[in-house]
Amino acid sequence: MGSLHNLPTEKLQALDASHHLHPFTDTLALNQKGTRVITEAAGVYLTDSDGNRYLDGMAGLWCVNAGYGQREILDAAYAQMEQLPYYNTFFQTSHPPVIELSALLAELTPEGLNRTFFCSSGSEANDTVVRLVRHYWASVGKPQKTVIISRENAYHGSTMAGASLGGMKPMHKQGGLPIADIEHIMQPHWFALGHEQSEEEFGLRAARALEERILELGAERVAAFIAEPIQGAGGVIVPPANYWPEIQRICREHNVLLVADEVICGFGRTGKWFGCEALDIKPDLMSVAKGLSSGYLPIGGVVVSDQFAHGLEQGGDFNHGYTYSGHPACAAAAIANLKLMRREKIVETVESTTAPWFQQRLAELADHPFVGQIRGYGMLGAIQLVPNKGTNQAFPKEGDIGSLCRDFASSNGLVMRAVGDSMILSPPLIISKSEIDELFSIARQAIDQTWAHWQKAS
Ligand code: PXG
């Protein structure tokens, strides 16, 4: 434990303000307000440096699937660090944890996806995807297939390639992105974009945008389509039921690889091990991270199909890799996490018991006068706040109301994320039914408070 652990909150905040640059943050604004300093966690609860307790409705950043304080994950990482804290997987070497994890993933991932390239995060996984798919097509004699199609409002990470694949305009603006040969099509967000059409008509329209772009570019130039089965950071956007089957058909017909970004959907979040299984998608590649180790140590990877791996083998050296590809302690934590999830039947419990309860409690918020739409799947939920119920009209300044609701929630003891004016939930998968009740009672209270504030102000 660090030596600063017992400092008072103001001292920690002052040091943080002086020396720490935070991700996705307006530094001046944050430093005026001061950070919330989280000091410990157990199960689904966090504690801050003032002793306040919060139900973590976001599982950290959509990652602590097994919940906090799982002793066997800690023990596995510690034991591995004692035996072999680091060795690389370059230059014809390997080590037992990375071998075991690769084999375990092959057991858990959908049929035909049996090999994994390791890295340390979801962003690195998606950078690896870009290099892998371009090298694959060059290896099988189609080097002109370089374009990767993604979607507006997708999130695929913060590295240059990850942010380029992502469809977040404010990210593209900072740093001259996207990099070359990345294209974006519309997202399947019915509430925001297709409200005047039926959900089915809109689902087809959103999927056909992919076909139109492939035809515009020429299929001989298109390497892959990448998408999250359900968009997470974009606002928990569950596509219409006919979207994915149509995407699948289009990729097959035009010989375009299908990459599922499972960084959020993977490892039980949807009630199946992978979002692909829940939505019946057959990807050629899957990016994974977050829930792979339940966030205990940083690890990610790209899992590829046998057919893809065989193609790649035709291309000789793949000139790509990270010092920490398959890091032994991170691999050991991931193995322990996956074994725990499998033994405790955490994914099965989500599917049969806790996710249905979570979705039922979430759906009850639909009749709140401040709620315009409920989106949800498995242990993912979004509560879309609107000024005029029955319309998809936005608030005058996007995000202010969402942030206010988030702040009310945290004052009441719940971490709930705001994406614009959608309130987002993605709790640890070990959450119990009574903890789900507690979560929704605080969420409703926060929405009531935000609504009261809005009515007074307008
Ligand atoms: N793909 C998806 C689908 C993600 O959600 C990444 C890739 C990148 O993973 P890394 O490990 O490089 O962060 C993510 C990450 C948020 C939030 O505020 C979401 C993510 C990360 C940080 C914040 O919702 N998702």
Coordinates of C-alpha atoms and ligand atoms in Angstrom, one line a residue:
M1 CA 0.0 0.0 0.0
G2 CA 1.3 3.5 -0.8
S3 CA 2.6 5.7 2.0
L4 CA 0.0 8.4 1.3
H5 CA -2.9 6.2 2.2
N6 CA -3.7 7.9 5.4
L7 CA -3.4 11.5 4.3
P8 CA -6.5 13.7 4.6
T9 CA -8.6 14.1 1.5
E10 CA -7.6 17.8 0.9
K11 CA -3.9 16.9 0.9
L12 CA -4.5 14.0 -1.5
Q13 CA -6.6 16.3 -3.8
A14 CA -3.9 19.0 -3.7
L15 CA -1.2 16.6 -4.7
D16 CA -3.4 15.1 -7.4
A17 CA -4.1 18.6 -8.8
S18 CA -0.4 19.5 -8.9
H19 CA 1.0 16.3 -10.4
H20 CA -1.7 14.1 -12.0
L21 CA -3.2 14.6 -15.5
H22 CA -6.5 12.8 -15.7
P23 CA -8.0 11.0 -18.8
F24 CA -10.9 12.7 -20.6
T25 CA -10.8 15.6 -18.2
D26 CA -11.0 19.4 -18.2
T27 CA -8.0 19.8 -15.8
L28 CA -8.8 23.3 -14.6
A29 CA -12.4 22.5 -13.9
L30 CA -11.5 19.3 -12.1
N31 CA -8.8 21.0 -9.9
Q32 CA -11.2 23.6 -8.8
K33 CA -13.7 21.0 -7.7
G34 CA -11.2 18.3 -6.4
T35 CA -11.2 14.6 -7.3
R36 CA -13.1 12.0 -5.4
V37 CA -10.4 9.7 -3.9
I38 CA -11.4 6.1 -3.9
T39 CA -9.5 4.1 -1.3
E40 CA -11.0 0.6 -1.1
A41 CA -13.7 -1.7 -2.4
A42 CA -15.4 -5.0 -1.6
G43 CA -18.1 -6.8 -3.5
V44 CA -20.1 -4.2 -5.3
Y45 CA -19.2 -1.3 -3.0
L46 CA -16.5 1.4 -3.1
T47 CA -15.3 3.6 -0.2
D48 CA -13.8 7.0 -0.6
S49 CA -11.2 8.9 1.5
D50 CA -13.9 10.5 3.6
G51 CA -15.4 7.1 4.4
N52 CA -18.4 7.5 2.1
R53 CA -19.7 4.3 0.6
Y54 CA -21.0 3.9 -3.0
L55 CA -22.7 1.1 -4.8
D56 CA -20.5 0.8 -8.0
G57 CA -23.1 0.8 -10.7
M58 CA -20.4 0.9 -13.4
A59 CA -18.1 -2.0 -12.3
G60 CA -15.2 0.5 -12.3
L61 CA -15.2 1.3 -16.0
W62 CA -17.4 -1.6 -17.2
C63 CA -14.7 -4.1 -16.1
V64 CA -14.9 -5.4 -12.6
N65 CA -17.2 -8.2 -13.6
A66 CA -16.2 -10.6 -10.8
G67 CA -16.6 -7.8 -8.2
Y68 CA -14.0 -6.4 -5.8
G69 CA -11.9 -8.3 -3.3
Q70 CA -11.8 -11.7 -5.0
R71 CA -9.0 -13.3 -3.0
E72 CA -8.1 -16.0 -5.5
I73 CA -7.3 -13.5 -8.2
L74 CA -5.0 -11.6 -5.9
D75 CA -3.3 -14.9 -4.8
A76 CA -2.8 -16.1 -8.3
A77 CA -1.1 -12.8 -9.4
Y78 CA 1.0 -12.8 -6.3
A79 CA 2.2 -16.4 -6.7
Q80 CA 3.0 -15.7 -10.3
M81 CA 5.0 -12.6 -9.5
E82 CA 7.0 -14.7 -7.0
Q83 CA 7.8 -17.4 -9.5
L84 CA 8.2 -15.3 -12.7
P85 CA 7.1 -11.7 -12.5
Y86 CA 8.0 -11.0 -16.1
Y87 CA 9.2 -12.6 -19.2
N88 CA 8.4 -11.9 -22.9
T89 CA 6.7 -13.9 -25.6
F90 CA 8.9 -12.7 -28.4
F91 CA 11.9 -14.5 -29.9
Q92 CA 10.5 -18.1 -29.7
T93 CA 9.7 -18.0 -26.0
S94 CA 6.5 -18.6 -24.0
H95 CA 5.6 -19.3 -20.4
P96 CA 2.9 -21.4 -18.6
P97 CA 0.4 -18.6 -17.7
V98 CA 0.1 -17.3 -21.3
I99 CA -0.1 -20.8 -22.6
E100 CA -2.8 -21.7 -20.1
L101 CA -4.8 -18.5 -20.7
S102 CA -4.7 -19.0 -24.5
A103 CA -6.0 -22.5 -24.1
L104 CA -8.7 -21.5 -21.6
L105 CA -9.9 -18.7 -23.9
A106 CA -10.2 -21.2 -26.8
E107 CA -12.5 -23.2 -24.5
L108 CA -14.7 -20.2 -23.6
T109 CA -14.8 -18.3 -26.9
P110 CA -17.3 -19.3 -29.7
E111 CA -16.5 -22.2 -31.9
G112 CA -13.8 -21.7 -34.4
L113 CA -12.1 -18.9 -32.5
N114 CA -9.0 -20.5 -31.0
R115 CA -6.0 -18.3 -31.1
T116 CA -5.2 -15.1 -29.2
F117 CA -2.7 -12.3 -29.6
F118 CA -2.2 -10.6 -26.3
C119 CA -1.8 -7.0 -25.3
S120 CA -2.5 -4.8 -22.2
S121 CA -5.8 -3.0 -23.0
G122 CA -8.8 -2.6 -25.3
S123 CA -7.1 0.2 -27.2
E124 CA -4.0 -1.9 -27.9
A125 CA -6.3 -4.8 -28.9
N126 CA -8.0 -2.6 -31.6
D127 CA -4.6 -1.2 -32.8
T128 CA -3.7 -4.9 -33.2
V129 CA -6.9 -5.5 -35.1
V130 CA -6.0 -2.8 -37.6
R131 CA -2.5 -4.3 -38.2
L132 CA -3.8 -7.9 -38.2
V133 CA -6.5 -7.5 -40.7
R134 CA -4.3 -5.5 -43.1
H135 CA -1.5 -8.0 -42.8
Y136 CA -4.0 -10.8 -43.3
W137 CA -5.3 -9.5 -46.6
A138 CA -1.7 -8.8 -47.8
S139 CA -0.8 -12.4 -46.7
V140 CA -3.6 -13.9 -48.8
G141 CA -2.8 -11.9 -51.9
K142 CA -5.2 -9.0 -51.5
P143 CA -3.0 -6.1 -50.3
Q144 CA -5.4 -3.5 -51.6
K145 CA -8.0 -4.5 -49.0
T146 CA -7.0 -1.9 -46.4
V147 CA -10.1 0.1 -45.5
I148 CA -11.8 -0.6 -42.1
I149 CA -15.3 0.5 -41.7
S150 CA -16.6 1.5 -38.2
R151 CA -19.5 3.5 -36.9
E152 CA -20.2 7.0 -35.7
N153 CA -20.4 7.2 -31.9
A154 CA -18.5 3.9 -31.5
Y155 CA -15.8 3.7 -28.9
H156 CA -12.8 1.6 -29.6
G157 CA -10.1 3.2 -27.4
S158 CA -7.8 6.2 -27.1
T159 CA -4.7 5.2 -29.0
M160 CA -4.3 6.7 -32.5
A161 CA -5.8 3.7 -34.2
G162 CA -8.4 3.1 -31.4
A163 CA -9.6 6.7 -31.5
S164 CA -9.6 6.6 -35.4
L165 CA -11.8 3.5 -35.4
G166 CA -14.0 5.1 -32.8
G167 CA -16.6 7.5 -34.0
M168 CA -16.3 10.2 -31.4
K169 CA -15.9 13.5 -33.2
P170 CA -14.3 15.4 -30.2
M171 CA -11.6 12.8 -30.2
H172 CA -11.0 13.0 -33.9
K173 CA -10.7 16.8 -33.6
Q174 CA -7.8 16.6 -31.1
G175 CA -4.9 15.1 -33.0
G176 CA -5.8 15.1 -36.6
L177 CA -7.7 11.8 -36.7
P178 CA -8.8 9.5 -38.1
I179 CA -5.7 7.9 -39.6
A180 CA -5.9 6.8 -43.3
D181 CA -8.4 4.3 -44.6
I182 CA -10.8 4.3 -41.7
E183 CA -14.4 5.0 -42.7
H184 CA -17.5 5.6 -40.5
I185 CA -21.2 4.8 -41.1
M186 CA -24.3 5.6 -39.1
Q187 CA -24.9 3.9 -35.8
P188 CA -28.0 1.8 -35.1
H189 CA -29.4 4.3 -32.6
W190 CA -33.1 4.1 -33.2
F191 CA -34.1 6.6 -30.6
A192 CA -31.7 9.3 -31.7
L193 CA -31.8 8.8 -35.5
G194 CA -34.8 6.8 -36.6
H195 CA -37.6 7.7 -34.4
E196 CA -40.0 8.4 -37.3
Q197 CA -39.4 4.9 -38.7
S198 CA -40.4 1.6 -37.2
E199 CA -37.5 0.0 -35.3
E200 CA -37.4 -2.7 -38.0
E201 CA -37.2 -0.3 -40.9
F202 CA -34.5 1.6 -39.1
G203 CA -32.5 -1.5 -38.3
L204 CA -32.4 -2.4 -42.0
R205 CA -31.5 1.2 -43.0
A206 CA -28.6 1.3 -40.5
A207 CA -27.3 -2.1 -41.6
R208 CA -27.6 -1.3 -45.3
A209 CA -25.4 1.8 -44.7
L210 CA -22.6 -0.7 -44.5
E211 CA -23.4 -2.2 -47.9
E212 CA -23.7 1.2 -49.5
R213 CA -20.3 2.2 -48.2
I214 CA -18.7 -1.0 -49.3
L215 CA -20.2 -0.5 -52.8
E216 CA -19.0 3.1 -52.9
L217 CA -15.5 2.2 -51.9
G218 CA -15.4 -1.1 -53.9
A219 CA -15.4 -4.4 -52.0
E220 CA -11.9 -5.1 -53.2
R221 CA -10.7 -2.2 -51.0
V222 CA -12.6 -3.1 -47.8
A223 CA -10.7 -5.2 -45.2
A224 CA -13.1 -5.3 -42.3
F225 CA -16.1 -3.9 -40.4
I226 CA -15.6 -3.4 -36.7
A227 CA -18.4 -2.9 -34.1
E228 CA -19.4 -3.5 -30.5
P229 CA -22.3 -6.0 -30.4
I230 CA -24.0 -3.4 -28.1
Q231 CA -22.4 0.1 -28.0
G232 CA -21.2 0.8 -24.5
A233 CA -19.6 4.2 -24.0
G234 CA -21.8 5.6 -26.9
G235 CA -24.8 5.2 -24.5
V236 CA -25.7 1.5 -24.3
I237 CA -27.2 1.3 -27.7
V238 CA -28.9 -2.0 -28.3
P239 CA -29.4 -2.4 -32.1
P240 CA -32.8 -3.5 -33.6
A241 CA -33.1 -7.3 -33.8
N242 CA -32.7 -7.3 -37.6
Y243 CA -29.5 -5.2 -37.6
W244 CA -26.8 -7.9 -36.9
P245 CA -28.2 -10.6 -39.2
E246 CA -28.1 -8.1 -42.0
I247 CA -24.6 -6.9 -41.2
Q248 CA -23.5 -10.6 -41.1
R249 CA -25.0 -11.2 -44.6
I250 CA -23.3 -8.0 -46.0
C251 CA -19.9 -9.0 -44.6
R252 CA -20.2 -12.5 -46.0
E253 CA -21.4 -11.4 -49.4
H254 CA -18.7 -8.8 -49.9
N255 CA -15.8 -10.8 -48.4
V256 CA -15.3 -8.3 -45.6
L257 CA -14.0 -9.5 -42.2
L258 CA -16.3 -9.0 -39.2
V259 CA -14.6 -7.8 -36.0
A260 CA -16.6 -7.8 -32.8
D261 CA -15.3 -5.4 -30.2
E262 CA -16.1 -7.4 -27.1
V263 CA -14.2 -5.2 -24.7
I264 CA -17.4 -4.3 -22.8
C265 CA -19.8 -7.1 -24.0
G266 CA -17.4 -9.9 -23.3
F267 CA -17.1 -12.1 -20.2
G268 CA -20.7 -12.3 -19.2
R269 CA -22.0 -8.7 -19.5
T270 CA -24.8 -9.8 -21.8
G271 CA -25.7 -13.0 -19.9
K272 CA -23.5 -15.1 -22.3
W273 CA -19.8 -15.3 -22.3
F274 CA -19.6 -13.1 -25.3
G275 CA -22.0 -10.5 -26.8
C276 CA -21.6 -12.3 -30.2
E277 CA -23.4 -15.3 -28.7
A278 CA -26.2 -13.2 -27.3
L279 CA -26.8 -11.5 -30.6
D280 CA -25.9 -14.5 -32.8
I281 CA -23.0 -12.8 -34.5
K282 CA -20.2 -14.9 -36.1
P283 CA -17.1 -12.8 -36.0
D284 CA -13.7 -13.5 -37.6
L285 CA -11.9 -11.6 -34.9
M286 CA -12.9 -10.4 -31.4
S287 CA -11.1 -7.7 -29.3
V288 CA -11.2 -8.4 -25.6
A289 CA -9.9 -6.7 -22.4
K290 CA -11.7 -5.3 -19.3
G291 CA -13.7 -8.4 -18.0
L292 CA -10.9 -10.7 -19.1
S293 CA -9.2 -10.1 -15.7
S294 CA -12.2 -8.2 -14.2
G295 CA -9.8 -5.2 -14.3
Y296 CA -7.6 -6.6 -11.5
L297 CA -4.5 -6.3 -13.8
P298 CA -4.4 -4.8 -17.3
I299 CA -4.7 -7.4 -20.1
G300 CA -6.4 -7.5 -23.5
G301 CA -6.2 -9.5 -26.6
V302 CA -7.5 -10.3 -30.1
V303 CA -9.0 -13.7 -30.6
V304 CA -9.0 -14.9 -34.2
S305 CA -10.7 -17.6 -36.2
D306 CA -8.9 -20.6 -37.4
Q307 CA -9.4 -19.5 -41.0
F308 CA -8.0 -16.1 -40.2
A309 CA -5.0 -17.7 -38.5
H310 CA -4.3 -19.9 -41.5
G311 CA -4.4 -16.9 -43.8
L312 CA -2.0 -15.0 -41.5
E313 CA 0.4 -17.9 -41.6
Q314 CA 0.9 -17.4 -45.3
G315 CA 2.4 -13.9 -44.6
G316 CA 5.6 -14.8 -42.7
D317 CA 6.6 -12.4 -39.9
F318 CA 3.8 -10.3 -38.3
N319 CA 5.8 -7.2 -37.3
H320 CA 3.8 -6.2 -34.3
G321 CA 3.9 -6.8 -30.5
Y322 CA 4.2 -5.3 -27.1
T323 CA 6.7 -5.7 -24.2
Y324 CA 3.8 -6.8 -22.1
S325 CA 2.0 -9.1 -24.6
G326 CA 0.9 -12.0 -22.4
H327 CA 2.4 -10.6 -19.2
P328 CA 2.7 -13.5 -16.8
A329 CA 1.1 -11.9 -13.7
C330 CA -1.7 -10.4 -15.8
A331 CA -2.3 -13.7 -17.5
A332 CA -2.4 -15.4 -14.1
A333 CA -5.0 -12.9 -12.8
A334 CA -7.1 -13.5 -15.9
I335 CA -6.9 -17.3 -15.5
A336 CA -8.0 -17.0 -11.9
N337 CA -10.8 -14.6 -12.8
L338 CA -12.1 -16.9 -15.6
K339 CA -11.9 -20.0 -13.5
L340 CA -13.7 -18.3 -10.7
M341 CA -16.4 -17.1 -13.1
R342 CA -16.8 -20.5 -14.5
R343 CA -16.8 -22.4 -11.2
E344 CA -19.3 -19.9 -9.5
K345 CA -21.5 -20.0 -12.6
I346 CA -21.5 -16.2 -12.6
V347 CA -22.5 -15.9 -16.3
E348 CA -25.3 -18.5 -15.9
T349 CA -26.6 -16.6 -12.8
V350 CA -26.6 -13.4 -14.8
E351 CA -28.6 -14.9 -17.6
S352 CA -31.1 -16.9 -15.5
T353 CA -31.6 -14.6 -12.5
T354 CA -29.9 -11.3 -11.9
A355 CA -30.0 -9.8 -15.4
P356 CA -33.8 -10.5 -15.8
W357 CA -34.3 -8.8 -12.4
F358 CA -32.0 -5.9 -13.4
Q359 CA -33.9 -5.4 -16.7
Q360 CA -37.3 -5.6 -14.9
R361 CA -36.3 -2.9 -12.4
L362 CA -34.7 -0.8 -15.2
A363 CA -37.9 -1.1 -17.3
E364 CA -40.0 0.2 -14.3
L365 CA -38.3 3.6 -14.8
A366 CA -39.9 3.9 -18.3
D367 CA -43.1 5.6 -16.9
H368 CA -41.1 8.3 -15.1
P369 CA -42.1 11.7 -16.6
F370 CA -38.4 12.6 -17.2
V371 CA -37.5 9.3 -19.0
G372 CA -37.8 9.1 -22.8
Q373 CA -36.5 5.7 -23.4
I374 CA -35.0 2.7 -21.6
R375 CA -32.3 0.7 -23.3
G376 CA -30.9 -2.5 -21.9
Y377 CA -29.6 -6.0 -22.3
G378 CA -28.1 -8.4 -19.8
M379 CA -26.4 -6.3 -17.1
L380 CA -26.3 -3.2 -19.2
G381 CA -28.8 -0.4 -18.9
A382 CA -29.4 3.2 -20.2
I383 CA -32.0 5.6 -18.9
Q384 CA -32.5 8.3 -21.5
L385 CA -33.6 11.6 -19.9
V386 CA -35.8 13.9 -22.0
P387 CA -37.3 17.4 -21.5
N388 CA -40.6 16.4 -23.3
K389 CA -41.8 12.8 -22.8
G390 CA -43.0 11.2 -25.9
T391 CA -40.5 13.0 -28.1
N392 CA -36.8 12.4 -28.7
Q393 CA -36.1 16.1 -28.3
A394 CA -32.8 16.8 -26.6
F395 CA -32.1 19.2 -23.8
P396 CA -30.9 22.7 -24.8
K397 CA -27.3 22.0 -23.7
E398 CA -26.5 18.3 -24.1
G399 CA -25.0 16.6 -21.1
D400 CA -25.8 19.2 -18.3
I401 CA -28.8 17.3 -17.1
G402 CA -27.0 14.0 -17.3
S403 CA -24.1 15.3 -15.2
L404 CA -26.5 16.8 -12.6
C405 CA -28.3 13.4 -12.3
R406 CA -24.9 11.6 -12.0
D407 CA -23.9 14.0 -9.2
F408 CA -27.2 13.5 -7.4
A409 CA -26.7 9.7 -7.7
S410 CA -23.2 9.9 -6.2
S411 CA -24.3 12.1 -3.3
N412 CA -26.9 9.4 -2.6
G413 CA -24.3 6.6 -2.8
L414 CA -24.5 5.3 -6.3
V415 CA -21.9 5.5 -9.1
M416 CA -23.9 5.9 -12.3
R417 CA -22.3 7.2 -15.5
A418 CA -23.8 10.0 -17.7
V419 CA -23.4 9.7 -21.5
G420 CA -24.9 13.0 -22.7
D421 CA -28.3 12.9 -21.0
S422 CA -28.5 9.1 -20.8
M423 CA -27.8 7.6 -17.4
I424 CA -25.7 4.4 -17.8
L425 CA -25.5 1.3 -15.6
S426 CA -23.1 -1.6 -15.9
P427 CA -22.7 -3.1 -12.4
P428 CA -20.4 -5.9 -11.3
L429 CA -21.9 -9.3 -12.5
I430 CA -21.9 -10.6 -8.9
I431 CA -24.5 -8.0 -7.9
S432 CA -27.4 -9.6 -5.9
K433 CA -31.1 -9.0 -6.4
S434 CA -31.3 -6.9 -3.2
E435 CA -28.3 -4.9 -4.3
I436 CA -30.1 -4.3 -7.7
D437 CA -33.1 -3.1 -5.7
E438 CA -30.8 -0.7 -3.8
L439 CA -29.3 0.5 -7.1
F440 CA -32.6 1.3 -8.7
S441 CA -34.0 3.0 -5.6
I442 CA -31.0 5.4 -5.6
A443 CA -31.2 5.8 -9.3
R444 CA -34.9 6.8 -9.1
Q445 CA -34.3 9.2 -6.3
A446 CA -31.5 10.9 -8.4
I447 CA -33.9 11.1 -11.4
D448 CA -36.6 12.6 -9.2
Q449 CA -34.2 15.2 -7.8
T450 CA -32.9 16.1 -11.3
W451 CA -36.5 16.4 -12.6
A452 CA -37.4 18.7 -9.7
H453 CA -34.4 20.8 -10.4
W454 CA -35.3 21.0 -14.1
Q455 CA -38.9 21.9 -13.4
K456 CA -37.8 24.7 -11.1
A457 CA -35.3 26.0 -13.6
S458 CA -37.5 26.0 -16.7
Ligands
PXG1 N1 -13.4 -1.0 -27.0 C1 -14.5 -0.7 -26.3 C2 -15.8 -1.2 -26.7 C3 -14.4 0.0 -25.1 O1 -15.5 0.2 -24.3 C4 -12.0 0.2 -25.4 C5 -12.2 -0.6 -26.6 C6 -10.6 0.6 -25.0 O2 -10.2 -0.1 -24.0 P1 -9.0 0.5 -23.0 O3 -8.7 -0.7 -22.2 O4 -7.9 0.8 -23.9 O5 -9.6 1.7 -22.3 C7 -13.1 0.4 -24.6 C8 -13.0 1.2 -23.4 C9 -16.5 5.3 -20.4 C10 -15.2 4.6 -20.8 O6 -16.4 6.4 -19.9 C11 -15.3 3.5 -21.6 C12 -14.1 2.8 -21.9 C13 -12.9 3.3 -21.4 C14 -12.8 4.4 -20.6 C15 -14.0 5.0 -20.3 O7 -17.6 4.8 -20.7 N2 -14.1 1.8 -22.8

